[in-house]
CSV table of C-alpha atoms in Angstrom, one decimal:
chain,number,residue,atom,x,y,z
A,141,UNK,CA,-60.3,39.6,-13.9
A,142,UNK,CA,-62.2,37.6,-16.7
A,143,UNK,CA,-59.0,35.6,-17.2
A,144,UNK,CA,-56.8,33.5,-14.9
A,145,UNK,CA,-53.0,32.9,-14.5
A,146,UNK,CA,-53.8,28.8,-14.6
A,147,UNK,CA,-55.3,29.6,-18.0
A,148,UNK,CA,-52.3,31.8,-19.1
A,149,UNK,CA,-49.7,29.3,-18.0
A,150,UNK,CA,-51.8,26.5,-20.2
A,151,UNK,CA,-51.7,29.1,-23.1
A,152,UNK,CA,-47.9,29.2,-23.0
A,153,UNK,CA,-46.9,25.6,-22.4
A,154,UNK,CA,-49.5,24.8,-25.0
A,155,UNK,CA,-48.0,27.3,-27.3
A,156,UNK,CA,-44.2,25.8,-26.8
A,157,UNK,CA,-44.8,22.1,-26.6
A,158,UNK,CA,-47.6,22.5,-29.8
A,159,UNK,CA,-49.6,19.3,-27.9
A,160,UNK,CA,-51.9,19.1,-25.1
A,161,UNK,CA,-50.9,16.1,-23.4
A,162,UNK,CA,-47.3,17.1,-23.3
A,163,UNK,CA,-48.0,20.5,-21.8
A,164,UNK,CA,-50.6,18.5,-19.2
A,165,UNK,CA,-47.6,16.8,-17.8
A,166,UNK,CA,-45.1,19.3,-17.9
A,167,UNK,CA,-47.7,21.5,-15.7
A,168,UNK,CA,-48.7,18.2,-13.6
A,169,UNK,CA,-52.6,18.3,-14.3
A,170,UNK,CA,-55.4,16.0,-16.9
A,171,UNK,CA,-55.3,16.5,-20.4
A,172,UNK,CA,-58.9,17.2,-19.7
A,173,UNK,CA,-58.4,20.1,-17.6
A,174,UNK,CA,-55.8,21.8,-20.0
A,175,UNK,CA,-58.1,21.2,-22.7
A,176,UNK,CA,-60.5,23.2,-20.3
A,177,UNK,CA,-58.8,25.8,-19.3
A,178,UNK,CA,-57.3,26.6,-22.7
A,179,UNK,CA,-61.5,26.5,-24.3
A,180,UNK,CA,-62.2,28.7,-21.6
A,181,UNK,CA,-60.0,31.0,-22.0
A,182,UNK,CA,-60.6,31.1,-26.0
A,183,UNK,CA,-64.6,31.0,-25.6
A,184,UNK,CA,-64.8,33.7,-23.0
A,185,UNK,CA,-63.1,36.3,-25.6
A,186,UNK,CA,-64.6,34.4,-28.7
A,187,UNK,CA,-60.8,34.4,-29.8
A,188,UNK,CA,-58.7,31.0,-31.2
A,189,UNK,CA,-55.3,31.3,-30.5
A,190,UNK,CA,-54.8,28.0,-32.3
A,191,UNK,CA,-55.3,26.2,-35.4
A,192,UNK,CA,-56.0,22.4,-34.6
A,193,UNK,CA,-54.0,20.5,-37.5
A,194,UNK,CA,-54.5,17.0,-36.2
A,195,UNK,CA,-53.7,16.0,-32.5
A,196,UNK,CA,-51.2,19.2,-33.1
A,197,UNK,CA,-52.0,22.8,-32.5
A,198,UNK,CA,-50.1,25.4,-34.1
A,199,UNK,CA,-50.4,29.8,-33.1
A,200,UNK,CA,-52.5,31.6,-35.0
A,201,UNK,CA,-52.1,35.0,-35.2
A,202,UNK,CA,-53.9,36.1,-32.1
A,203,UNK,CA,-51.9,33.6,-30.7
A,204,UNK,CA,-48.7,34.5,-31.5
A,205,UNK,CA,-49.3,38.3,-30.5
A,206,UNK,CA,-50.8,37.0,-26.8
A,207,UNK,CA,-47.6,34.4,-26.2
A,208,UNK,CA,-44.7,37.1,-25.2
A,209,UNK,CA,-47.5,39.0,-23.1
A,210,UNK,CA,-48.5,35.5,-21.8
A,211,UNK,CA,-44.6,35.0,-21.0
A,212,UNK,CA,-44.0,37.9,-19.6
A,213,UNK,CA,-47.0,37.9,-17.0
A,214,UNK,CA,-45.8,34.2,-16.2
A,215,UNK,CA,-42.3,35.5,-15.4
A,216,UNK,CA,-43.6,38.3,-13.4
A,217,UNK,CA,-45.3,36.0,-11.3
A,218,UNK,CA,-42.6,33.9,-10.6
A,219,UNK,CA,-40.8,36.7,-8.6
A,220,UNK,CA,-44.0,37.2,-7.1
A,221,UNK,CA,-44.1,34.3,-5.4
A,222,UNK,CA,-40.5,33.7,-5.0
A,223,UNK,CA,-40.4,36.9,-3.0
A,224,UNK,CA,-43.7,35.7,-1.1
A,225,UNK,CA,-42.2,32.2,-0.3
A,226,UNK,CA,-39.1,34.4,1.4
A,227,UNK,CA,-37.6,36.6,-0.9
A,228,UNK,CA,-36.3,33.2,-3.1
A,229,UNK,CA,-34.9,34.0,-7.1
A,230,UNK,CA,-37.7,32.7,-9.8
A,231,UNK,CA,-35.5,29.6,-11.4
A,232,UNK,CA,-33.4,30.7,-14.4
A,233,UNK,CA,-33.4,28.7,-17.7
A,234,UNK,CA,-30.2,29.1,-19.5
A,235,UNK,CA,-29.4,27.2,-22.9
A,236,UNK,CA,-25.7,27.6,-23.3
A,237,UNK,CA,-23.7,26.8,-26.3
A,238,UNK,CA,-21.0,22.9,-25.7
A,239,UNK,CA,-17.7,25.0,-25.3
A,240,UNK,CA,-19.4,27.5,-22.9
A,241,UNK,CA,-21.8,25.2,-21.2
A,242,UNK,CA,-18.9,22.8,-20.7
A,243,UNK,CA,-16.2,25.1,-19.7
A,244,UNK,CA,-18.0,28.3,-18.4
A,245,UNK,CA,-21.2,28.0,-17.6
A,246,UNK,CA,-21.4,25.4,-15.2
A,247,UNK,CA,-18.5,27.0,-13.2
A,248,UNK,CA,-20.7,30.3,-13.2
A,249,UNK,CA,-23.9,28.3,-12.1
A,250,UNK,CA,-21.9,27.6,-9.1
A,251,UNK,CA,-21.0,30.7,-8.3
A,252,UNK,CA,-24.7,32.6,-8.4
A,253,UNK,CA,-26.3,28.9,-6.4
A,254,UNK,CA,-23.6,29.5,-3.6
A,255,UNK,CA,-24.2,33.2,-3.4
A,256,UNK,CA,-28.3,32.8,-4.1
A,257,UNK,CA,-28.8,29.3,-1.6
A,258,UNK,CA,-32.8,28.0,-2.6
A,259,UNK,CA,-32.3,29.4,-6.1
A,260,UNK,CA,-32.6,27.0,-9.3
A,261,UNK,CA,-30.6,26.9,-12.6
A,262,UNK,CA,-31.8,25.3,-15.2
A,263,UNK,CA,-28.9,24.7,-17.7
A,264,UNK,CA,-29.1,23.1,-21.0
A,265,UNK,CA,-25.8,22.4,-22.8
A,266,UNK,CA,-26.6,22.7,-26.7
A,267,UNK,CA,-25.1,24.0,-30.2
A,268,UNK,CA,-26.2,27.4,-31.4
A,269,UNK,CA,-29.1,26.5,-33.2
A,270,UNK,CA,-31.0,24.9,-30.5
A,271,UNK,CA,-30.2,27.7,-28.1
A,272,UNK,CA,-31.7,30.6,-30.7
A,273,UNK,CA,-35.1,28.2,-31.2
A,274,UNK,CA,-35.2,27.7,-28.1
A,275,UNK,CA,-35.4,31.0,-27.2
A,276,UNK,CA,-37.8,32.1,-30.1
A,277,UNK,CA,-40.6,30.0,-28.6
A,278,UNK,CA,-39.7,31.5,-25.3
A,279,UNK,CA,-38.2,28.2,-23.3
A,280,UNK,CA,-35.1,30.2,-22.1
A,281,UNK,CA,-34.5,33.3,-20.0
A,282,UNK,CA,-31.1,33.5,-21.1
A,283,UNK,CA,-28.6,32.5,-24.2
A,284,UNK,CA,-24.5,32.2,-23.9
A,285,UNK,CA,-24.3,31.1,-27.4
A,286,UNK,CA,-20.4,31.6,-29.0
A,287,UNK,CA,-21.5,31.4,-32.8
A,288,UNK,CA,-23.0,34.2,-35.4
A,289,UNK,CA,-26.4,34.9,-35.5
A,290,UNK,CA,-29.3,37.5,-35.8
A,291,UNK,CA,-33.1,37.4,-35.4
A,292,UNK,CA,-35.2,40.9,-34.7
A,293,UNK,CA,-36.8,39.0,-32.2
A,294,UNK,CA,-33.4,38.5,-29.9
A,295,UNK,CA,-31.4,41.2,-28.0
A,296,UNK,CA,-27.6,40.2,-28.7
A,297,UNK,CA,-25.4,41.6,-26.4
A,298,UNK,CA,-21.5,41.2,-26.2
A,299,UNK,CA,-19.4,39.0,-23.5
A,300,UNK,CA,-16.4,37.8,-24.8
A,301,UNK,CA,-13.5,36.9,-27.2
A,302,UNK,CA,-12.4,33.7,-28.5
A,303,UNK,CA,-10.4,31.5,-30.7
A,304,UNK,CA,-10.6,28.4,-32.4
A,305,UNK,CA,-7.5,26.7,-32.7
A,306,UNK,CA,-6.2,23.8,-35.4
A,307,UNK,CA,-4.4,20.9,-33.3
A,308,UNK,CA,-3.2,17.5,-34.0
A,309,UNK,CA,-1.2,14.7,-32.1
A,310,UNK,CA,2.2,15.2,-31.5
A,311,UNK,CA,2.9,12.1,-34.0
A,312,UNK,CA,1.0,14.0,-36.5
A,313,UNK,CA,3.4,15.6,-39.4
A,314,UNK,CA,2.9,18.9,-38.8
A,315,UNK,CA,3.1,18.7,-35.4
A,316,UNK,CA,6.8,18.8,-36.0
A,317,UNK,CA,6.4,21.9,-38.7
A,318,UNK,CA,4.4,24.0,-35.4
A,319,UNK,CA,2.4,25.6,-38.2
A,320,UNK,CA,0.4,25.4,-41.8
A,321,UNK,CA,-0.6,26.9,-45.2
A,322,UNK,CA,-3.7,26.1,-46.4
A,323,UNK,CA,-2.6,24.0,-49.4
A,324,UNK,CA,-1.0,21.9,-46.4
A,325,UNK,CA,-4.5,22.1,-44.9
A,326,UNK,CA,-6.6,20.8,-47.8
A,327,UNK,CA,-4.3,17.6,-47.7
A,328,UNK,CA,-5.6,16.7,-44.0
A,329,UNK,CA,-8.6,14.8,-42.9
A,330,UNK,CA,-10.4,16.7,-40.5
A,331,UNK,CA,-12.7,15.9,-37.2
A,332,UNK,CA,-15.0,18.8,-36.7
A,333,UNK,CA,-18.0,20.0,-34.8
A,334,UNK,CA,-21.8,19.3,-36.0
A,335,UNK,CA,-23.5,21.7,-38.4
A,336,UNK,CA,-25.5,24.0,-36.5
A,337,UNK,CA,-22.8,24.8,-33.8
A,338,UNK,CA,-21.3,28.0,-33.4
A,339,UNK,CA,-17.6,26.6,-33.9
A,340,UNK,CA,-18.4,24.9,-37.3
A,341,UNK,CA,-19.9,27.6,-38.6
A,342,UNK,CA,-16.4,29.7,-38.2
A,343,UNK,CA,-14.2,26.8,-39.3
A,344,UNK,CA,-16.3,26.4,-42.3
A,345,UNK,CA,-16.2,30.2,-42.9
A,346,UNK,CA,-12.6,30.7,-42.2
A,347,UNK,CA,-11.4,27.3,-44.6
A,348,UNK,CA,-13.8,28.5,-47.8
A,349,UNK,CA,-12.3,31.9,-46.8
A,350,UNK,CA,-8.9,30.8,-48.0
A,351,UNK,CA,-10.0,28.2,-51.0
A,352,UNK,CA,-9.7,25.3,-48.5
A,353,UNK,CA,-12.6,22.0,-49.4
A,354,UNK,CA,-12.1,20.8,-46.2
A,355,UNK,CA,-12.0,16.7,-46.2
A,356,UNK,CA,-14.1,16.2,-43.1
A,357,UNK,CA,-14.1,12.4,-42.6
A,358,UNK,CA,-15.6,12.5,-38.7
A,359,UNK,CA,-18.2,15.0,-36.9
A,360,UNK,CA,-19.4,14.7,-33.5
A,361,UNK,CA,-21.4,17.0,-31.3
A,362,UNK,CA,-18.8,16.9,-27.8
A,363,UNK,CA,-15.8,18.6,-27.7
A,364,UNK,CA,-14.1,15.4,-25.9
A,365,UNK,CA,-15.1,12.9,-28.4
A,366,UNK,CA,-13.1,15.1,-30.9
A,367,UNK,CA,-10.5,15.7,-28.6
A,368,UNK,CA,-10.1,11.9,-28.4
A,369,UNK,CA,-9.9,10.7,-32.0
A,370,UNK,CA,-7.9,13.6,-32.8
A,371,UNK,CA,-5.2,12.1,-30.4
A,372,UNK,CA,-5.6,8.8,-31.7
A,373,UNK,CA,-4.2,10.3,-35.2
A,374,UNK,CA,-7.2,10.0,-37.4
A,375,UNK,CA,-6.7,13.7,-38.3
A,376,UNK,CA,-6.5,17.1,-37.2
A,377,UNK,CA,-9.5,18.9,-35.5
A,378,UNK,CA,-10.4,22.7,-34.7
A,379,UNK,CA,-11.7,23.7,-31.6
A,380,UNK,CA,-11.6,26.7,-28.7
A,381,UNK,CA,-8.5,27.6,-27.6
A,382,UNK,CA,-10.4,27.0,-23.9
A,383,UNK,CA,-11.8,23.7,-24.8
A,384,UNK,CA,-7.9,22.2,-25.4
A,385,UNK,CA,-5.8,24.8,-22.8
A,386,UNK,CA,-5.1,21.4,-20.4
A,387,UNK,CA,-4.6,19.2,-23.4
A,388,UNK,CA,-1.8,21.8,-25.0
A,389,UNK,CA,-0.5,22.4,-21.3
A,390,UNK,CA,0.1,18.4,-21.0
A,391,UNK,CA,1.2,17.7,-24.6
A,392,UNK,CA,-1.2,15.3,-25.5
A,393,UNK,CA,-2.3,17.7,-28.4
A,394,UNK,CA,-0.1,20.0,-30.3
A,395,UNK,CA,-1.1,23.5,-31.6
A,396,UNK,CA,-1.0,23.9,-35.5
A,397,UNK,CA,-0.4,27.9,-36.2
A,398,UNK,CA,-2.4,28.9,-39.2
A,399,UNK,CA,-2.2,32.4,-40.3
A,400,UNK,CA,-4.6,32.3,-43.0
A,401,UNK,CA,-7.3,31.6,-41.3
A,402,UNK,CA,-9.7,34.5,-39.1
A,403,UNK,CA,-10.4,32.3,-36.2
A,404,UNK,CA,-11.5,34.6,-34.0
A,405,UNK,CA,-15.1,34.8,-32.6
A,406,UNK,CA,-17.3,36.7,-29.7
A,407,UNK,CA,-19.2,34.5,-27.2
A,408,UNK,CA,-22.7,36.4,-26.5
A,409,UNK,CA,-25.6,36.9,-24.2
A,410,UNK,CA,-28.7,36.5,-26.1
A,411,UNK,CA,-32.8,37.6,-24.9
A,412,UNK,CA,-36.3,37.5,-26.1
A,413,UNK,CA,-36.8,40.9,-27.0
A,414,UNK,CA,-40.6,40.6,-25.5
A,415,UNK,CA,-39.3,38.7,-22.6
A,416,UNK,CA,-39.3,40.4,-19.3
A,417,UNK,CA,-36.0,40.3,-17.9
A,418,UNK,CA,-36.6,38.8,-14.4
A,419,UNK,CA,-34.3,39.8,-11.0
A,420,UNK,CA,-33.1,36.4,-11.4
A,421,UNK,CA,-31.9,36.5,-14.8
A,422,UNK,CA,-30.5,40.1,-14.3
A,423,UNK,CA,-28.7,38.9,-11.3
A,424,UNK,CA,-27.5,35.5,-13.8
A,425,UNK,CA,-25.9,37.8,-15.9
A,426,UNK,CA,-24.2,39.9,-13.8
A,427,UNK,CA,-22.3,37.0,-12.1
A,428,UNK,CA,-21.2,36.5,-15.7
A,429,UNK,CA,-19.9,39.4,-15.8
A,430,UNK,CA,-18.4,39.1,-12.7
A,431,UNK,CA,-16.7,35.8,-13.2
A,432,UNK,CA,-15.2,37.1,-16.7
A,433,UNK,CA,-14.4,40.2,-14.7
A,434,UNK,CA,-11.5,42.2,-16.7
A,435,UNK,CA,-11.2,39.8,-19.2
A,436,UNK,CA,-12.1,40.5,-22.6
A,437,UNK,CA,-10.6,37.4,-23.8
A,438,UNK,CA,-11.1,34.0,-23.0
A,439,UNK,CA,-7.3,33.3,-23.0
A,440,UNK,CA,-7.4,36.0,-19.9
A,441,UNK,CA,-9.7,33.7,-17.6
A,442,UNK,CA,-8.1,32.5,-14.7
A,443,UNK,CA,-10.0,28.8,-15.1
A,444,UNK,CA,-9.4,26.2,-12.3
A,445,UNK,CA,-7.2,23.0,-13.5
A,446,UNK,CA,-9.3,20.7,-15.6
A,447,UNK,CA,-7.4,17.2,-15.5
């Protein structure tokens, strides 16, 4: 072989991180040998994957056609030595969306960790956006995103149902009415989710759907931080049905019924389409799929108690 897998695994953290240094550290070696082994591997073929734009380096086209190939020998080689070291799972990098990270995910990374002891999980907890970049420069195996979106480069597949819900404080006004029109909900200061996250993208949608401006006077990125001013009466907020089933159950927050509105959405799995799909990440799915079992909706869960 005129190439090594030292150089290919430079190549690729190179090719994510855009900086030399960074990609040094992340593989725990010099800058100086990552400069080397990334010259070599460009002199030897007489091909740059890289333009140099200043201490940054950005894919050329060679490079961006080498990267999934690069990713997908790098994966292959993690079972490889998993299954030398004793049969142990290559880690699994998951970027899950906040209602599913927070409510879903980390009860699943429980589940395949006890069934799969010596594995590794790596779960980041993020809003749409982030999850689908992160993917596109190939930093995740795996995406449980709960927003719309489409790329040619991503395999979307179905997992389930959900719905976002319009709540208040049971001192709120139309706490008392149990349900709204949407001139009623034009009059209301909202607390909503960040732009770029799955659930703000539907409430957005399903407001302008109905003629509704909304008056959005707070955003935050955690589901709890809403949760939290909503109950102090600053407004009403609108959030997964699972994110608020303990807060309904106790009464701290009140479900709003708003007809108008389509708040219905479809949490998904989401792949590199170049990406191999390692035993690991197979196996990561499937206890999805296994925890959701029958369910097709999230309302059908049966989720442990959440003080």
């Amino acid at each position: 072989m005129k190439i090594t897998l030292r150089q290919i695994e430079v190549f690729a953290a190179i090719a994510r991180l855009e900086n030399v240094s960074r990609a040094a550290a992340q593989l725990n070696m010099s800058q100086s040998a990552a400069s080397t082994a990334l010259l070599e591997l460009e002199r030897h073929f007489d091909c740059p994957l890289f333009d140099r734009i200043g201490k940054s380096l950005r894919l050329n086209g060679s490079g961006r056609g080498l990267l999934p190939q690069a990713e997908d020998i790098l994966a292959r080689a993690g079972e490889v030595e998993g299954y030398l070291a004793g049969g142990r799972l290559a880690p699994v990098a998951v970027g899950a969306t906040l209602t599913i990270g927070n409510y879903l995910a980390t009860l699943v990374v429980v589940e395949y960790l006890q069934k799969n002891p010596g594995s590794r999980v790596d779960l980041s907890v993020c809003n749409t956006q982030q999850v689908i970049e992160r993917l596109r420069r190939f930093e995740l195996d795996l995406g449980l995103i709960e927003g719309e979106a489409s790329d040619s480069d991503l395999i979307f597949e179905p997992w389930l149902d959900d719905e976002l819900v319009v709540f208040c404080a049971p001192s709120h006004p139309l706490a008392a009415a149990g349900s709204a029109r949407s001139t009623a909900l034009a009059a209301q200061k909202w607390i909503v989710r960040e732009p770029g996250s799955g659930t703000r993208a539907l409430f957005d949608r399903a407001v302008r759907a109905v003629g509704v401006d909304p008056d959005v006077c707070l955003q935050l990125e955690h589901t709890e931080a809403i949760k939290r001013a909503v109950e102090s009466g600053l407004g009403i907020g609108c959030l997964s049905r699972l994110s608020l089933r303990e807060a309904l159950r106790r009464g701290s927050l009140v479900e709003i019924k708003t007809p108008e509105l389509a708040l219905r959405r479809r949490f998904q799995f989401v792949r590199q389409r170049q990406r191999h799909v390692s035993t690991a990440t197979q196996m990561f799915i499937d206890e999805c799929l296994r925890f959701s079992a029958r369910a097709t909706d999230t309302s059908e869960l049966a989720l442990p108690f959440i003080p």
